[in-house]
Amino acid sequence: MPGKALMIHHNKAMNYHFHDSHPFHPIRLELTLDLLTAAEAMKPAHIMNPRQATEQELLQIHQPTYIDAVKALSATSPNQAWLDRAEQFGLQDEDTPFFPGMHEAASYIAGGTVTAADAVMSGKCAHALHLGGGLHHALSAKAAGFCVYNDVSVAIAYVRQHYNARVLYVDTDVHHGDGVQWSFYSDPEVCTYSIHETGKYLFPGTGFVQERGEHQGYGACINIPLQPYTEDDSWMECFEQSIRRLTEHFKPDLIISQHGCDAHALDPLSHMHCSMKIYNEMPAILHSLAHTYCSGRWVAVGGGGYDIWRVVPRAWSLLWLEMTDHPLKPLLRQQPQMKLPPAWISKWQGQSSVDLPHEWLDDLTHWEGIPRRAEITAKNRESLAVALQDFP
Ligand SMILES: [Zn+2]
Ligand SMILES: [Zn+2]
């Protein structure tokens, strides 16, 4: 039923786990699902178990030898010939080290995003959320930035093949969505949009305004690189103006959005200074665009976010509240100081090394403003103007 939203989740996604001190930790999923349960915003009936992506589906995006390497390096003790080649495939660095069971876990994540896209495109639901997904840095023959298989690219290729739909991909992670961009760089039917901290200072070092697509796909790629220390108002201004213009211009059949929440000021891996405000307001814009242009068809996935206790569970829960039209969402507008469920805080506080937040949104009265705010805002407006200059 249109209006209905599904949460796509498989316990096998919890096995996508490099090691315990790695920032991309599956406890992020558990903390979020638990917060939603405590808030009485998610019931077992909302959850759909995805299937594993097939080899055929992975091959639409990834090279056969890369898939062989991922499989071989998933063994408990991989053979030496593959160990020698691990580096070539990006699987032997600090960011994305190979681990036992990697192929199966990553295939379930790719399958989760395919399942989400299928559920929405077939009309089973209007919106689907797959928080295990969003591995936007994985390349055709190389793992990168914590990403092994590019679940988003695999799902977009699936949608193109089975439904021939025009897809708008919206990436709000603080890192440029490079893997998805390169997968569809010359495809005019897939528009990739990414708003992120400029690649001048942050991994993966791409995502400049001049990257606009190539050949037939020229114009179906938009990048909004923002200055370090960008705050809420400038982020929202750049996002809202660009995404409204782009969606109206491109007229997609489906929106797939990536919700890395690492542009938050507390995130240890970036230099942005946004608060929970953008993670409350941005999904509402995507939601309304999906209903205006796509008959509601909207798939959302997770992504980065490395303040796993204070930022990720709240940001991702706010996204689900938006997708389900939950009554807490409008209430938050009237009562910005609304409390998180005490049961969630008491359950997890003992495991966290930091004080858990007590409210859904951040209380900005204690935040110091960024001294260069005017200069940063002006530079972001310049990038926005260049990115939008070809739109009518
Ligand atoms: Zn809706
Ligand atoms: Zn990120």
XYZ file of C-alpha atoms and ligand atoms in Angstrom:
394
model
C 0.000 0.000 0.000
C 1.256 3.434 -0.844
C 1.768 5.200 2.425
C 3.174 2.114 4.007
C 6.894 1.927 4.768
C 9.041 -1.143 5.310
C 12.256 -1.558 7.271
C 14.584 -3.948 5.451
C 16.846 -5.748 7.872
C 18.685 -9.065 8.017
C 20.702 -10.362 10.942
C 23.386 -11.418 8.453
C 24.068 -7.706 7.899
C 25.332 -7.648 11.486
C 28.208 -9.847 10.279
C 29.530 -6.965 8.172
C 32.074 -6.281 10.863
C 35.747 -5.617 10.191
C 36.884 -5.845 13.811
C 35.843 -4.449 17.162
C 37.798 -1.204 17.090
C 36.739 -0.372 13.514
C 34.488 2.736 13.312
C 32.027 1.074 10.904
C 30.459 -1.073 13.622
C 27.203 -3.052 13.282
C 26.112 -1.970 16.761
C 24.943 1.198 14.963
C 22.048 -0.824 13.541
C 21.178 -2.409 16.845
C 21.184 0.925 18.686
C 18.875 2.457 16.081
C 16.373 -0.396 15.878
C 16.300 -0.488 19.651
C 15.659 3.257 19.901
C 12.774 2.961 17.448
C 11.317 0.053 19.389
C 11.612 1.964 22.665
C 9.903 4.955 21.019
C 7.094 2.617 19.877
C 7.800 3.678 16.308
C 8.659 0.267 14.892
C 6.924 -3.092 15.228
C 7.935 -6.531 13.944
C 5.345 -6.146 11.144
C 7.423 -3.281 9.686
C 10.464 -5.499 9.191
C 11.119 -7.383 5.990
C 14.003 -9.840 5.670
C 15.940 -9.392 2.463
C 17.578 -12.048 0.353
C 21.252 -12.229 -0.588
C 22.214 -10.491 -3.854
C 22.922 -13.005 -6.617
C 26.279 -13.220 -8.353
C 24.551 -12.041 -11.531
C 23.359 -8.897 -9.753
C 26.808 -8.155 -8.308
C 28.331 -8.634 -11.760
C 26.293 -5.719 -13.113
C 28.642 -3.460 -11.145
C 31.684 -5.464 -10.029
C 34.422 -7.195 -12.040
C 34.412 -11.020 -11.896
C 37.989 -11.183 -10.569
C 37.108 -8.752 -7.788
C 34.177 -10.925 -6.683
C 36.508 -13.953 -6.760
C 38.970 -12.057 -4.566
C 36.260 -11.055 -2.068
C 35.092 -14.671 -1.870
C 38.601 -16.092 -1.473
C 39.538 -13.543 1.204
C 36.371 -14.417 3.144
C 37.848 -17.762 4.215
C 39.064 -18.215 7.775
C 42.583 -18.688 6.433
C 42.747 -17.479 2.821
C 45.350 -19.028 0.556
C 48.617 -17.234 -0.047
C 47.999 -16.439 -3.709
C 44.955 -14.345 -2.777
C 46.645 -12.821 0.256
C 49.351 -11.553 -2.088
C 46.704 -9.837 -4.229
C 44.536 -8.451 -1.397
C 46.121 -5.020 -1.593
C 45.431 -4.700 -5.309
C 41.715 -5.129 -4.556
C 41.716 -2.588 -1.726
C 41.165 -5.300 0.873
C 44.396 -4.944 2.759
C 44.366 -1.501 4.251
C 43.343 -0.082 7.576
C 40.021 1.185 6.236
C 38.682 -1.903 4.513
C 40.532 -5.018 5.714
C 39.245 -8.427 4.608
C 37.499 -10.531 7.274
C 35.998 -14.040 7.501
C 32.481 -14.227 6.052
C 32.922 -10.925 4.193
C 31.383 -12.056 0.884
C 28.225 -13.394 2.481
C 27.720 -10.358 4.750
C 28.362 -7.881 1.908
C 26.041 -9.844 -0.430
C 23.249 -9.645 2.133
C 23.767 -5.898 2.312
C 23.612 -5.611 -1.488
C 20.545 -7.877 -1.438
C 18.945 -5.661 1.191
C 19.087 -2.597 -1.032
C 17.866 -4.617 -4.035
C 14.977 -5.922 -1.895
C 14.145 -2.372 -0.770
C 14.121 -1.132 -4.369
C 12.027 -4.084 -5.513
C 9.490 -3.575 -2.713
C 9.038 0.062 -3.715
C 9.060 -0.446 -7.498
C 6.601 -3.361 -7.346
C 4.196 -1.296 -5.250
C 4.487 -3.458 -2.139
C 5.240 -0.280 -0.185
C 5.790 3.382 -0.971
C 8.977 3.798 1.048
C 11.641 1.343 2.185
C 14.568 1.881 4.534
C 17.674 -0.316 4.543
C 20.042 1.022 7.165
C 22.671 -1.665 6.535
C 23.139 -0.239 3.020
C 24.849 2.865 1.702
C 28.296 1.426 0.900
C 28.846 4.175 -1.639
C 32.648 4.061 -1.950
C 32.994 0.515 -3.324
C 34.371 0.587 -6.875
C 34.043 -1.861 -9.730
C 37.218 -3.771 -8.884
C 38.247 -2.295 -5.565
C 37.032 -2.030 -1.999
C 37.370 1.449 -0.478
C 36.337 3.486 2.550
C 34.754 0.601 4.534
C 32.794 -0.544 1.450
C 33.146 -3.965 -0.197
C 30.143 -4.290 -2.553
C 28.355 -1.177 -3.715
C 24.808 -2.094 -2.677
C 23.402 1.171 -4.036
C 24.912 0.755 -7.509
C 23.810 -2.887 -7.586
C 20.246 -1.856 -6.680
C 20.155 0.961 -9.250
C 21.381 -1.425 -11.966
C 18.632 -3.846 -10.881
C 15.965 -1.142 -11.102
C 17.204 -0.083 -14.539
C 17.105 -3.660 -15.778
C 13.787 -4.763 -14.288
C 11.736 -1.574 -14.267
C 13.474 0.757 -16.700
C 12.905 3.568 -14.197
C 14.741 6.886 -14.082
C 16.602 7.030 -10.809
C 17.721 10.021 -8.796
C 20.409 9.094 -6.270
C 20.806 11.591 -3.420
C 23.887 11.226 -1.224
C 23.948 13.279 1.984
C 26.928 11.514 3.592
C 29.752 13.926 4.476
C 32.017 12.001 2.071
C 31.513 12.237 -1.689
C 29.432 9.351 -3.092
C 32.152 8.476 -5.583
C 31.452 4.781 -6.225
C 27.833 5.376 -7.228
C 28.792 8.413 -9.311
C 31.378 6.463 -11.330
C 29.000 3.513 -11.842
C 26.556 5.722 -13.760
C 28.782 8.554 -14.958
C 27.734 8.210 -18.603
C 24.134 7.079 -18.019
C 21.534 9.803 -18.666
C 18.786 7.785 -16.920
C 20.549 7.787 -13.553
C 21.249 11.142 -11.955
C 23.701 11.134 -9.059
C 23.711 14.001 -6.576
C 26.132 14.337 -3.683
C 26.468 17.053 -1.032
C 29.585 16.631 1.092
C 32.644 18.207 2.653
C 34.934 19.280 -0.179
C 37.352 16.645 -1.450
C 40.096 19.190 -0.950
C 40.273 18.147 2.705
C 38.410 14.859 2.943
C 38.368 11.310 1.583
C 37.842 10.289 -1.216
C 39.215 13.558 -2.658
C 36.610 13.866 -5.445
C 33.127 15.381 -5.859
C 34.008 18.794 -7.267
C 31.406 20.926 -9.071
C 33.139 20.309 -12.387
C 32.280 16.598 -12.215
C 29.070 16.680 -14.246
C 28.957 13.282 -15.980
C 30.283 12.356 -19.407
C 29.040 11.527 -22.907
C 25.261 10.975 -22.844
C 25.296 11.275 -19.078
C 26.665 14.810 -19.089
C 24.483 16.904 -16.770
C 23.132 13.877 -14.864
C 25.712 14.257 -12.124
C 25.716 17.065 -9.587
C 28.159 17.734 -6.776
C 27.815 20.280 -3.991
C 31.153 20.406 -2.148
C 30.929 22.369 1.090
C 33.553 24.061 3.228
C 34.838 22.468 6.433
C 32.973 23.826 9.503
C 29.763 24.360 7.544
C 26.830 24.702 9.970
C 23.125 23.828 9.744
C 21.762 26.911 7.996
C 24.267 26.922 5.167
C 24.019 23.127 4.714
C 20.211 23.288 4.560
C 20.232 26.268 2.202
C 22.561 24.515 -0.265
C 20.721 21.201 0.025
C 17.201 22.525 -0.310
C 17.850 24.862 -3.220
C 19.807 22.328 -5.228
C 17.698 19.235 -4.616
C 14.404 20.972 -5.419
C 15.755 22.377 -8.675
C 17.379 19.097 -9.651
C 14.356 16.894 -8.935
C 12.034 19.191 -10.837
C 14.448 19.206 -13.773
C 15.307 15.480 -13.853
C 11.806 14.125 -13.084
C 12.823 10.776 -11.590
C 10.573 7.734 -11.166
C 12.408 6.729 -7.996
C 14.546 8.485 -5.392
C 17.251 6.482 -3.633
C 18.862 8.454 -0.833
C 21.972 7.668 1.202
C 21.939 8.836 4.832
C 25.437 8.813 6.189
C 25.181 11.110 9.223
C 28.854 12.033 9.491
C 28.397 15.775 8.784
C 27.451 16.156 12.454
C 29.789 18.271 14.573
C 30.504 15.309 16.871
C 31.623 13.021 14.062
C 35.293 12.091 14.485
C 36.021 11.544 10.761
C 35.013 14.870 9.212
C 35.246 18.614 9.847
C 31.646 19.747 9.444
C 29.670 21.442 12.178
C 26.060 20.471 11.626
C 23.593 19.336 14.297
C 20.672 16.915 14.433
C 18.622 19.682 12.822
C 19.726 18.699 9.306
C 18.894 15.038 9.996
C 15.439 16.120 11.110
C 14.705 18.490 8.213
C 16.462 16.935 5.211
C 14.397 13.688 5.129
C 11.184 15.741 5.134
C 12.288 17.470 1.922
C 13.112 14.152 0.241
C 9.800 12.739 1.422
C 7.793 15.552 -0.104
C 9.785 15.398 -3.368
C 9.130 11.637 -3.599
C 5.386 12.250 -3.303
C 5.419 15.198 -5.718
C 7.510 13.629 -8.503
C 7.693 9.847 -7.959
C 4.241 8.786 -6.709
C 5.947 8.368 -3.347
C 8.611 5.891 -4.536
C 11.511 6.393 -2.119
C 14.262 4.052 -0.969
C 16.603 5.192 1.777
C 19.812 3.550 2.963
C 22.278 4.171 5.793
C 25.955 4.969 5.282
C 28.647 6.635 7.371
C 28.258 8.051 10.861
C 30.939 7.399 13.434
C 29.638 8.940 16.607
C 27.808 5.696 17.075
C 26.236 6.532 20.463
C 25.153 10.141 20.229
C 24.499 10.755 16.544
C 23.696 7.665 14.464
C 20.744 6.195 16.419
C 18.944 9.536 16.574
C 19.644 10.548 12.957
C 18.524 7.231 11.497
C 15.487 7.029 13.784
C 14.386 10.514 12.678
C 14.567 9.285 9.081
C 12.245 6.357 9.855
C 9.842 8.640 11.763
C 9.643 10.754 8.613
C 9.110 7.778 6.300
C 6.269 6.455 8.458
C 4.574 9.838 9.070
C 5.010 9.152 12.755
C 3.194 11.611 15.085
C 6.481 12.314 16.918
C 7.736 14.169 13.835
C 5.221 17.083 13.911
C 5.386 17.085 17.705
C 9.119 17.762 17.519
C 8.398 20.994 15.704
C 6.284 22.226 18.614
C 8.549 20.801 21.309
C 12.152 20.783 20.102
C 13.259 19.688 23.559
C 11.389 16.401 23.345
C 13.056 13.632 25.352
C 14.329 10.305 24.091
C 12.760 7.217 25.698
C 14.450 6.783 29.119
C 14.377 2.984 28.679
C 16.760 3.248 25.715
C 19.168 5.482 27.621
C 19.270 3.255 30.683
C 19.695 0.129 28.565
C 22.788 1.402 26.715
C 24.438 4.009 28.946
C 26.531 1.353 30.718
C 28.180 0.293 27.450
C 28.870 3.791 26.165
C 32.027 5.693 27.054
C 30.214 9.009 26.494
C 27.042 10.427 28.016
C 24.089 9.473 25.843
C 21.896 12.356 24.680
C 18.565 12.870 26.427
C 16.755 14.699 23.653
C 15.944 13.939 20.012
C 17.490 17.191 18.788
C 20.646 18.972 19.927
C 20.334 21.919 22.278
C 22.331 24.472 20.317
C 22.393 27.101 23.063
C 25.638 25.551 24.342
C 27.296 25.364 20.937
C 29.848 27.971 20.030
C 29.330 29.540 16.632
C 32.036 29.141 14.008
C 34.027 32.402 13.748
C 34.338 32.223 9.938
C 30.617 31.607 9.439
C 30.016 34.448 6.941
C 32.994 33.470 4.792
C 32.003 29.770 4.814
C 28.406 30.602 3.896
C 29.560 32.800 1.017
C 31.926 30.131 -0.343
C 29.188 27.492 -0.151
C 26.840 29.811 -2.077
C 29.473 30.151 -4.795
C 29.723 26.362 -5.153
C 25.944 26.096 -5.234
C 25.694 28.715 -7.984
C 28.295 26.942 -10.136
C 26.667 23.538 -9.597
C 23.283 24.906 -10.671
C 24.377 27.185 -13.489
C 23.127 24.923 -16.309
C 19.657 24.430 -14.868
C 16.777 26.414 -16.244
Zn 5.052 9.125 2.440
Zn 30.917 9.101 5.151
